[in-house]
mmCIF file of C-alpha atoms in Angstrom:
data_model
loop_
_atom_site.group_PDB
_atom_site.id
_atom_site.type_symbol
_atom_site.label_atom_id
_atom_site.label_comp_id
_atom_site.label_asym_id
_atom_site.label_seq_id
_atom_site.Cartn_x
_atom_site.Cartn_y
_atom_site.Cartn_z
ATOM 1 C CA UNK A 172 0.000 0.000 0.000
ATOM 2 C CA UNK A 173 2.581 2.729 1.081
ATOM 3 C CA UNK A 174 4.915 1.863 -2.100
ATOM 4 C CA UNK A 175 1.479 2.470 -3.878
ATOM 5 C CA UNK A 176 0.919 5.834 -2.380
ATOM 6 C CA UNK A 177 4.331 7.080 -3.024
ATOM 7 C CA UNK A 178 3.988 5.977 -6.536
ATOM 8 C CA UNK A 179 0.748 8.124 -6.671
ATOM 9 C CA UNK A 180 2.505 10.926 -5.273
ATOM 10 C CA UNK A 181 4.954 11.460 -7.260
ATOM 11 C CA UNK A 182 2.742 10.970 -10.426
ATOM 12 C CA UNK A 183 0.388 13.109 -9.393
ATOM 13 C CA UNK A 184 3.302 15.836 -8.503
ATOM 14 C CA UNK A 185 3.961 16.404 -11.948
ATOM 15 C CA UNK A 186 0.268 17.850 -12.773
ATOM 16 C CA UNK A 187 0.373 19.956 -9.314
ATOM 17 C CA UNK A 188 -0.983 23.483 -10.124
ATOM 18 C CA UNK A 189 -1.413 26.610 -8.527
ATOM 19 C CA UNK A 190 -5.263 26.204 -8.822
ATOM 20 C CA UNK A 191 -7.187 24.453 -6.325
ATOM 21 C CA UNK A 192 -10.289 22.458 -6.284
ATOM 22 C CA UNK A 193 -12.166 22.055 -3.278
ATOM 23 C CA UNK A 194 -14.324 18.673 -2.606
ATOM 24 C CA UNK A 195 -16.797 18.545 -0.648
ATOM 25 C CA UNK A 196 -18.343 15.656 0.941
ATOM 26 C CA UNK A 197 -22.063 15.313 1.738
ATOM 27 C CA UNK A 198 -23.014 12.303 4.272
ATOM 28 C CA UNK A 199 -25.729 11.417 6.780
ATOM 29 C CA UNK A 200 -26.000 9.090 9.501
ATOM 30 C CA UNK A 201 -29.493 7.846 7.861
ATOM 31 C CA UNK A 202 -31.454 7.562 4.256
ATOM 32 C CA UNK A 203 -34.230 9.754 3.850
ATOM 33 C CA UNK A 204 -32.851 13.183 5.542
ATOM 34 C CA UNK A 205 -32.416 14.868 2.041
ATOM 35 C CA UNK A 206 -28.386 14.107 1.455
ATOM 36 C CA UNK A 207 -28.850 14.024 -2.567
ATOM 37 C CA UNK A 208 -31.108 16.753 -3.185
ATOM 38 C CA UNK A 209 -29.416 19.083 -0.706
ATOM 39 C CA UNK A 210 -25.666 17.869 -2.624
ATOM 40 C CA UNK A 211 -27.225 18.100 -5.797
ATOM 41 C CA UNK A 212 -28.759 22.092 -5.006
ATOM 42 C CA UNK A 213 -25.481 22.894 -3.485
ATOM 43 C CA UNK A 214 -23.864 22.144 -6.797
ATOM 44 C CA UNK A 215 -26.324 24.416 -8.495
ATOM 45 C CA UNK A 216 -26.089 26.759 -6.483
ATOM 46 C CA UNK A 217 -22.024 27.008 -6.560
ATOM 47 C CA UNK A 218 -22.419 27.192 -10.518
ATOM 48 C CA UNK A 219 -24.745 30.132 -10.289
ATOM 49 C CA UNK A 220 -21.890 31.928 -8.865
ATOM 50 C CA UNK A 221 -19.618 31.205 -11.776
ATOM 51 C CA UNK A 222 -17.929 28.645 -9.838
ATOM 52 C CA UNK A 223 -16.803 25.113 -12.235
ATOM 53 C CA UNK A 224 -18.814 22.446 -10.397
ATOM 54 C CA UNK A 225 -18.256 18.504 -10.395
ATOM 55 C CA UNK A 226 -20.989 16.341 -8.608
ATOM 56 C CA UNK A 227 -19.972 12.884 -8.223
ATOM 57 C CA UNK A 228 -23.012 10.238 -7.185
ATOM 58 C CA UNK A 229 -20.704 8.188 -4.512
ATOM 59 C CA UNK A 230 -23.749 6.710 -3.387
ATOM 60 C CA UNK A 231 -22.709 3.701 -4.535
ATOM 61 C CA UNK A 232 -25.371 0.777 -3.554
ATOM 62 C CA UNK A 233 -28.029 3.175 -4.497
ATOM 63 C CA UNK A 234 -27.607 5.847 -6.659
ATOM 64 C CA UNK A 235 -30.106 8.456 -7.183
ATOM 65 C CA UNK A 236 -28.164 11.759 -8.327
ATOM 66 C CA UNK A 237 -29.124 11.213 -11.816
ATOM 67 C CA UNK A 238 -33.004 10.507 -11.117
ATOM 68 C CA UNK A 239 -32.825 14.113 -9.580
ATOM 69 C CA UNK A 240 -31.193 15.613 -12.194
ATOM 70 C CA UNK A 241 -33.334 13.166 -15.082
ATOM 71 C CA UNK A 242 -30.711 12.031 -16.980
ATOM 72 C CA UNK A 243 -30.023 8.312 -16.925
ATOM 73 C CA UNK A 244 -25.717 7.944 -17.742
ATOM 74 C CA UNK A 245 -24.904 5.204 -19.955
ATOM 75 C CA UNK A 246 -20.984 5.243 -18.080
ATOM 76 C CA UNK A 247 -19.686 5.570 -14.880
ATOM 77 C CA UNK A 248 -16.105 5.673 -13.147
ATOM 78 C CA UNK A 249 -15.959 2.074 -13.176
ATOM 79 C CA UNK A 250 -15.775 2.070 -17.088
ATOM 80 C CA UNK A 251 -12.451 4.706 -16.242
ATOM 81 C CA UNK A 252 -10.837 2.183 -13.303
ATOM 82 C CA UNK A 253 -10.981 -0.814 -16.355
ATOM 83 C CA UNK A 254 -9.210 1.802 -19.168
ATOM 84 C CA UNK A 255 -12.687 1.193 -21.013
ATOM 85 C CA UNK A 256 -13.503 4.778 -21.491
ATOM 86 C CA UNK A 257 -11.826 8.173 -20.403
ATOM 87 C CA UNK A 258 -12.815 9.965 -17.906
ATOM 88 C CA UNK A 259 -13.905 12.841 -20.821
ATOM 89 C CA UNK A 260 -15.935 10.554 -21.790
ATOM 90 C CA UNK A 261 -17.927 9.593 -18.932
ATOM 91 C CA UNK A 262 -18.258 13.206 -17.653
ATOM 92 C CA UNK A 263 -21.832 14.364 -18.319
ATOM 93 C CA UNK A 264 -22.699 17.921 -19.017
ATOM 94 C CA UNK A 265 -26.174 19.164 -17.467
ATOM 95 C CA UNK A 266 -28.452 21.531 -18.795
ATOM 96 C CA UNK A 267 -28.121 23.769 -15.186
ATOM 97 C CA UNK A 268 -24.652 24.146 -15.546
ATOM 98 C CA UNK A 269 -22.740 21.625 -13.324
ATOM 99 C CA UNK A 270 -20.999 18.594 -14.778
ATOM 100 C CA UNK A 271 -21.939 15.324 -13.755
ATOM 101 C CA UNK A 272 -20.368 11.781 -12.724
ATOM 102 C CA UNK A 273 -22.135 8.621 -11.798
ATOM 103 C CA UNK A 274 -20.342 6.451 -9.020
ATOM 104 C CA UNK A 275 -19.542 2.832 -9.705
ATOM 105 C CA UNK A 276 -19.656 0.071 -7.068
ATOM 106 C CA UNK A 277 -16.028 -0.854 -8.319
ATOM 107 C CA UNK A 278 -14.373 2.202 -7.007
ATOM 108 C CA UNK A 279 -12.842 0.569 -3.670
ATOM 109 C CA UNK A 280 -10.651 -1.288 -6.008
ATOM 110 C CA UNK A 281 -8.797 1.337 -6.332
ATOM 111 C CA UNK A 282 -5.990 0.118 -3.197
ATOM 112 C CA UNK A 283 -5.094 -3.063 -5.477
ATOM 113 C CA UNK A 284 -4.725 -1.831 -8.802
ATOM 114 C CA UNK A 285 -1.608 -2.416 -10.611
ATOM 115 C CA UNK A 286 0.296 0.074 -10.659
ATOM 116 C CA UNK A 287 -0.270 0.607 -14.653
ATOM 117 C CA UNK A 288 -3.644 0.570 -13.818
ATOM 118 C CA UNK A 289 -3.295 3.128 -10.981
ATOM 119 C CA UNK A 290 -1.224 5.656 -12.804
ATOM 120 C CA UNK A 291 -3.759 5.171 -15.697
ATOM 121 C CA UNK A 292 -6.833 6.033 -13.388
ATOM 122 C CA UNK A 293 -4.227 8.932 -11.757
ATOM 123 C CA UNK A 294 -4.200 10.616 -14.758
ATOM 124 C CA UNK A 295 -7.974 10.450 -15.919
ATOM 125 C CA UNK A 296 -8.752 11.804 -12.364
ATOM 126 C CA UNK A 297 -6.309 14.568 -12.255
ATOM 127 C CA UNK A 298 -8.170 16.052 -14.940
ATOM 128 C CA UNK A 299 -10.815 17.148 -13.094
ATOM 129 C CA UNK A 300 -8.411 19.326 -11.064
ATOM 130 C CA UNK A 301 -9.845 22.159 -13.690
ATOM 131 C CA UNK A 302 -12.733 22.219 -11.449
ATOM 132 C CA UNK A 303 -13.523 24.953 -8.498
ATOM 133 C CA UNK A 304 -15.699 22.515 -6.908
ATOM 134 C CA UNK A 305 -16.258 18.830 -6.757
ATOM 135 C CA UNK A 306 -18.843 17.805 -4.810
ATOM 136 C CA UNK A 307 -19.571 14.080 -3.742
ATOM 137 C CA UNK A 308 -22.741 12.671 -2.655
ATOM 138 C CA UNK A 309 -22.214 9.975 -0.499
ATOM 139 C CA UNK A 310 -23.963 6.775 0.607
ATOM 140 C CA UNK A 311 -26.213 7.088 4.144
ATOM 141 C CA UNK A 312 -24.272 5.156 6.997
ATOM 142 C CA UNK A 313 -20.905 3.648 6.927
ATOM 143 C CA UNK A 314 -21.232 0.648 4.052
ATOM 144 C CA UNK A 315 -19.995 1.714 0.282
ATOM 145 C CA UNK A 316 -16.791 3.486 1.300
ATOM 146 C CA UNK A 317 -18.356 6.158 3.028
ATOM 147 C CA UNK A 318 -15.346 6.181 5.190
ATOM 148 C CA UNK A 319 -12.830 6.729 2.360
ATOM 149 C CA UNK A 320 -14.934 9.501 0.882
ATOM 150 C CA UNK A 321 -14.686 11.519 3.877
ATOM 151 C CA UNK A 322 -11.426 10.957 4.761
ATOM 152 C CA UNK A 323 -10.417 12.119 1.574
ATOM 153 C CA UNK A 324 -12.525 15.390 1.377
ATOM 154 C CA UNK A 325 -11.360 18.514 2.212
ATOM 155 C CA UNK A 326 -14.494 19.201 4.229
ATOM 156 C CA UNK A 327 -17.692 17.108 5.475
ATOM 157 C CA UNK A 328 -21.159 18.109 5.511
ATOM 158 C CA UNK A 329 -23.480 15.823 7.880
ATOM 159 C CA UNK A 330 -26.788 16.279 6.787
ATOM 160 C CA UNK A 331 -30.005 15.709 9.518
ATOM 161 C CA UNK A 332 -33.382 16.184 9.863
ATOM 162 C CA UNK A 333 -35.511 17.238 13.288
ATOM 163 C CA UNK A 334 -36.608 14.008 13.727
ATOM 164 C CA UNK A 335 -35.110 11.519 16.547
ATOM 165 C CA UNK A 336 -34.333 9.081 14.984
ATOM 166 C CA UNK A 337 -32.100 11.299 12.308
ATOM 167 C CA UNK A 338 -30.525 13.104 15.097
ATOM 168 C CA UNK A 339 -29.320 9.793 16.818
ATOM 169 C CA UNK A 340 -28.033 8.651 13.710
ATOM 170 C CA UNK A 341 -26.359 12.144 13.259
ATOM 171 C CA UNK A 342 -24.523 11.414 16.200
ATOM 172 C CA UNK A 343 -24.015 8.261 15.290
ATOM 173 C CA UNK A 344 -21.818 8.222 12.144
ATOM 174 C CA UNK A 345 -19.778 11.654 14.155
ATOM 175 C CA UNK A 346 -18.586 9.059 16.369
ATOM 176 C CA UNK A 347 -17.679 6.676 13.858
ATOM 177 C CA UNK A 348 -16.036 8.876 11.377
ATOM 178 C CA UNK A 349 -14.024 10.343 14.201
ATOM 179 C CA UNK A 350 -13.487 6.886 15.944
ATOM 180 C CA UNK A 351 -12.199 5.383 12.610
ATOM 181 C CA UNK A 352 -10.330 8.554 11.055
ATOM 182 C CA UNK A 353 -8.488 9.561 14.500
ATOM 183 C CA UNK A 354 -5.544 9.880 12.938
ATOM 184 C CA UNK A 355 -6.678 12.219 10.181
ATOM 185 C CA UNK A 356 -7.263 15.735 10.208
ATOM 186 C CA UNK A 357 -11.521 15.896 10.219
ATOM 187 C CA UNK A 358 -13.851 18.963 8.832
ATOM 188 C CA UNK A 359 -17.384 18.095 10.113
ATOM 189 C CA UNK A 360 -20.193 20.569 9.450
ATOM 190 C CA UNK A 361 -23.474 20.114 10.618
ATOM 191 C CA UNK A 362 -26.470 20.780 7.934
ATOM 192 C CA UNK A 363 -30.028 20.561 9.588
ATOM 193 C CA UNK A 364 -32.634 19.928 6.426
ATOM 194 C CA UNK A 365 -36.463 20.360 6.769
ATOM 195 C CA UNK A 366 -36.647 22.619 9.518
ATOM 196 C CA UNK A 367 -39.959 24.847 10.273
ATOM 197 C CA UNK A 368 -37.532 27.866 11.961
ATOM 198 C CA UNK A 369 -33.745 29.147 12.403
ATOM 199 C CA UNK A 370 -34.219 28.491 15.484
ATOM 200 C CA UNK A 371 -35.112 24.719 15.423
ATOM 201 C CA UNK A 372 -32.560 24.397 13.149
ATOM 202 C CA UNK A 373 -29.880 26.157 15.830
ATOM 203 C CA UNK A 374 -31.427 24.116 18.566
ATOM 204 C CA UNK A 375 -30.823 20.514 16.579
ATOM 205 C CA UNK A 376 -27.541 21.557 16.045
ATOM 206 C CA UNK A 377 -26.938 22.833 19.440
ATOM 207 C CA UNK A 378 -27.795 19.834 20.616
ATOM 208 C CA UNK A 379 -25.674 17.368 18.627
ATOM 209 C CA UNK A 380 -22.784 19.490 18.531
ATOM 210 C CA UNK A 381 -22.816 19.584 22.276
ATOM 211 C CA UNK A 382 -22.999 15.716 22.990
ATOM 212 C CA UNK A 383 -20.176 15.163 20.399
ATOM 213 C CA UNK A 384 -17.911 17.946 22.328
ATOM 214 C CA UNK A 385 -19.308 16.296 25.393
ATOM 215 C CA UNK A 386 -18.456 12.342 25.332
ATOM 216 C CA UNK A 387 -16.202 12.412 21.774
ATOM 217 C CA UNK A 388 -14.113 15.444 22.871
ATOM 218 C CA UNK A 389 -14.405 16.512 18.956
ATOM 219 C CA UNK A 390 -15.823 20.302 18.129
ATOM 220 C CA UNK A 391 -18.337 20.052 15.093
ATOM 221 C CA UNK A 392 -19.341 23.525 13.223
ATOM 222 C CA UNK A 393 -22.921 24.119 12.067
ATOM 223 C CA UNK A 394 -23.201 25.481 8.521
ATOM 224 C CA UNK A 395 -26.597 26.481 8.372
ATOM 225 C CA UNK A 396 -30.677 24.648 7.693
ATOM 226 C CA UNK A 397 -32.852 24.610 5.110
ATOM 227 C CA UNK A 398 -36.526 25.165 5.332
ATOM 228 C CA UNK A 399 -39.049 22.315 4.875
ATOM 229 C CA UNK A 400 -40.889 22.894 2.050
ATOM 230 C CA UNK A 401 -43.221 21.472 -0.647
ATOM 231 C CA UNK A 402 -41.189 22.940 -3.610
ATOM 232 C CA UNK A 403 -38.820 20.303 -2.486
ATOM 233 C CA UNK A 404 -41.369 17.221 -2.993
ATOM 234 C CA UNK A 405 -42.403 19.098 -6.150
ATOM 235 C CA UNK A 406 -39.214 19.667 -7.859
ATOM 236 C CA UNK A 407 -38.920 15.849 -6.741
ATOM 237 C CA UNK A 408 -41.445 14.601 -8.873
ATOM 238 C CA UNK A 409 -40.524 16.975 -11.919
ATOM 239 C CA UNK A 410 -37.134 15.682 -11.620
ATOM 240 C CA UNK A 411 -35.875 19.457 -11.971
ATOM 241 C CA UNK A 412 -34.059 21.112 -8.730
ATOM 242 C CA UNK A 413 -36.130 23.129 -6.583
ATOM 243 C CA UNK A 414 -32.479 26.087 -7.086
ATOM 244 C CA UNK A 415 -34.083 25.891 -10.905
ATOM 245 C CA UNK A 416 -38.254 25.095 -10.298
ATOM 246 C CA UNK A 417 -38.304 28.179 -8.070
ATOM 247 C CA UNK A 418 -34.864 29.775 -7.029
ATOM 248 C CA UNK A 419 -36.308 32.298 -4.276
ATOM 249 C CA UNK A 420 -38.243 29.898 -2.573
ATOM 250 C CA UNK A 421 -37.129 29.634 1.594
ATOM 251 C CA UNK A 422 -34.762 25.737 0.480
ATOM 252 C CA UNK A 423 -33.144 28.056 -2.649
ATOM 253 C CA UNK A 424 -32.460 30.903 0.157
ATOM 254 C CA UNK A 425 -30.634 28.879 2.381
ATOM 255 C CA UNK A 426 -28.843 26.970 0.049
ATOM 256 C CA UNK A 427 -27.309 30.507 -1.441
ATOM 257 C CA UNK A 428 -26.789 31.014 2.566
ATOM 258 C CA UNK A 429 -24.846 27.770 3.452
ATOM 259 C CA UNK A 430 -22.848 27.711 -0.131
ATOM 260 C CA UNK A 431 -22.291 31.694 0.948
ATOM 261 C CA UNK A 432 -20.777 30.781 4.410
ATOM 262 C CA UNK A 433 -18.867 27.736 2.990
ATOM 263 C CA UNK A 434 -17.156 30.490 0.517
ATOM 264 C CA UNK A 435 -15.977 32.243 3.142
ATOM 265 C CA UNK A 436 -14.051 29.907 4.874
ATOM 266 C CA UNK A 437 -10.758 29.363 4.119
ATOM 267 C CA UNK A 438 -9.704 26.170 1.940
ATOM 268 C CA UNK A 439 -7.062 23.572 3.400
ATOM 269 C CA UNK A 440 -3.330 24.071 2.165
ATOM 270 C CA UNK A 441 -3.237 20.474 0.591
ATOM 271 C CA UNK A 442 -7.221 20.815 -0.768
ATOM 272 C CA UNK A 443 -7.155 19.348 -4.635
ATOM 273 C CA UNK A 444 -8.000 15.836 -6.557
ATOM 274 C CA UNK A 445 -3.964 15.159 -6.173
ATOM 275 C CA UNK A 446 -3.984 14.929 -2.311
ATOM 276 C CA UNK A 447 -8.272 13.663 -2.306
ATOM 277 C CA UNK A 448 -6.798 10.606 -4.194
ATOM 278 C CA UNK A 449 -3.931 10.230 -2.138
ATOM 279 C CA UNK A 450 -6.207 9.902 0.867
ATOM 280 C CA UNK A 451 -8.890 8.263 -0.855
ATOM 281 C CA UNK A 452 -6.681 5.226 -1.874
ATOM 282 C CA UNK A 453 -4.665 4.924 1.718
ATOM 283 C CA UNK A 454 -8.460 4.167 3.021
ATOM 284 C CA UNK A 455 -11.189 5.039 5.720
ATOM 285 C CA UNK A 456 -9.906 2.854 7.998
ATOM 286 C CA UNK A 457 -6.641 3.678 10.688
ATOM 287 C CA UNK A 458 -3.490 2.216 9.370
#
């Protein structure tokens, strides 16, 4: 593995630019909080800005990126890890100005690939360090290399809901993540989704973030909430972002808001797709 890595490194050295993409990871302890829609309007709302925007479906047992976007992809990285296709031409252009890439269940072989095979997939995902902003939806829970996705991203976004069961499970995959990736420096950010109020959104958060300081000695930051709202359920069904069905509702506010605040924090020193694969192929787990 480590002969791997250095390999990696120094192939990956040779592309290293002065511009820097930052990847974002968006997780949740549970299904059914909102993780996809909220990752897939946070990409919109980044390339309403001007920003170059990436989304990545790592949701890789059950991938649903595309449904919400309503395009069905033909290839995914998988086809790029086999040298079947380029990553140019798996990389899907959508009509609300973010690019697209759909997830393949394949993508934990990445640790044992030859090291042809590595440098090969090295240099198909280096260039997407043209990007401002790659943003990977993750699977709910732990299973589907969860782990590696967030130990590789620059910054984590936990995304809950007001109900119990979400915030247990908020709590929950905190204290794995920072159980498991102890010896790696951790970005958590706490997203509350569906809330009626600011202020049950900064009392959820309150909450968690105080029990994690509390019994996992680990300080979490709250980015921000987003309303509950039918828009959401409606741009659902239309298969059409509720940023693009109706971009001042209260969800299309706060998004703006959260991808606002997230701009104005500053970006790690070794952010880019160089050091995310790096981290991404030495694994979730402690070594």
């Amino acid at each position: 593995m480590e002969e791997q890595l250095s390999e990696l490194r120094a192939f990956m050295g040779k592309d290293d630019h002065a511009h820097k993409t930052r990847i974002l990871a968006i997780t949740s302890g549970k299904g059914g909080v909102g993780k996809s829609n909220i990752a897939t309007n946070m990409a919109i709302a980044y390339a309403q800005m001007g920003k170059r925007v990436i989304l990545i479906d790592g949701d890789l047992g059950m991938a649903n990126v595309n449904v919400l976007l309503n395009i069905v992809p033909q290839y995914n990285l998988m086809h790029v890890i086999n040298r079947q296709k380029k990553m140019s031409e798996i990389i899907l252009d959508t009509e609300f100005g973010v690019k697209f890439i759909a997830g393949a269940n394949g993508f934990s072989r990445l640790a044992n690939l030859s090291k042809e095979d590595l440098d090969a997939f090295a240099k198909e995902f280096s260039s997407l360090g043209n990007a401002d902003i790659i943003i990977i939806d993750t699977g709910a829970g732990i299973a589907n290399n969860v782990l590696q996705f967030i130990a590789a991203a620059d910054e984590v976004y936990i995304v809950t809901t007001p109900e119990p069961t979400a915030i247990t499970d908020a709590y929950g995959i905190i204290k794995i993540i920072t159980t498991e990736l102890q010896n790696r420096e951790l970005n958590l950010n706490l997203l509350v989704n569906r809330v009626h109020s600011a202020e049950e959104g900064k009392r959820i958060s309150e909450r968690i973030i105080n029990i994690v300081g509390q019994f996992l000695n680990f300080k979490v930051e709250y980015i921000g909430f987003v309303y509950d709202d039918p828009v959401v359920q409606a741009s659902v069904i239309r298969q059409k972002p509720f940023m693009i069905v109706n971009p001042t509702s209260k969800p299309s506010v706060c998004i703006k808001h959260i991808v606002g605040r997230i701009e104005k924090t500053d970006m790690l020193e070794d952010s880019g797709v160089a050091n995310f694969l790096q981290k991404f192929i030495g694994g979730g787990k402690k070594h």
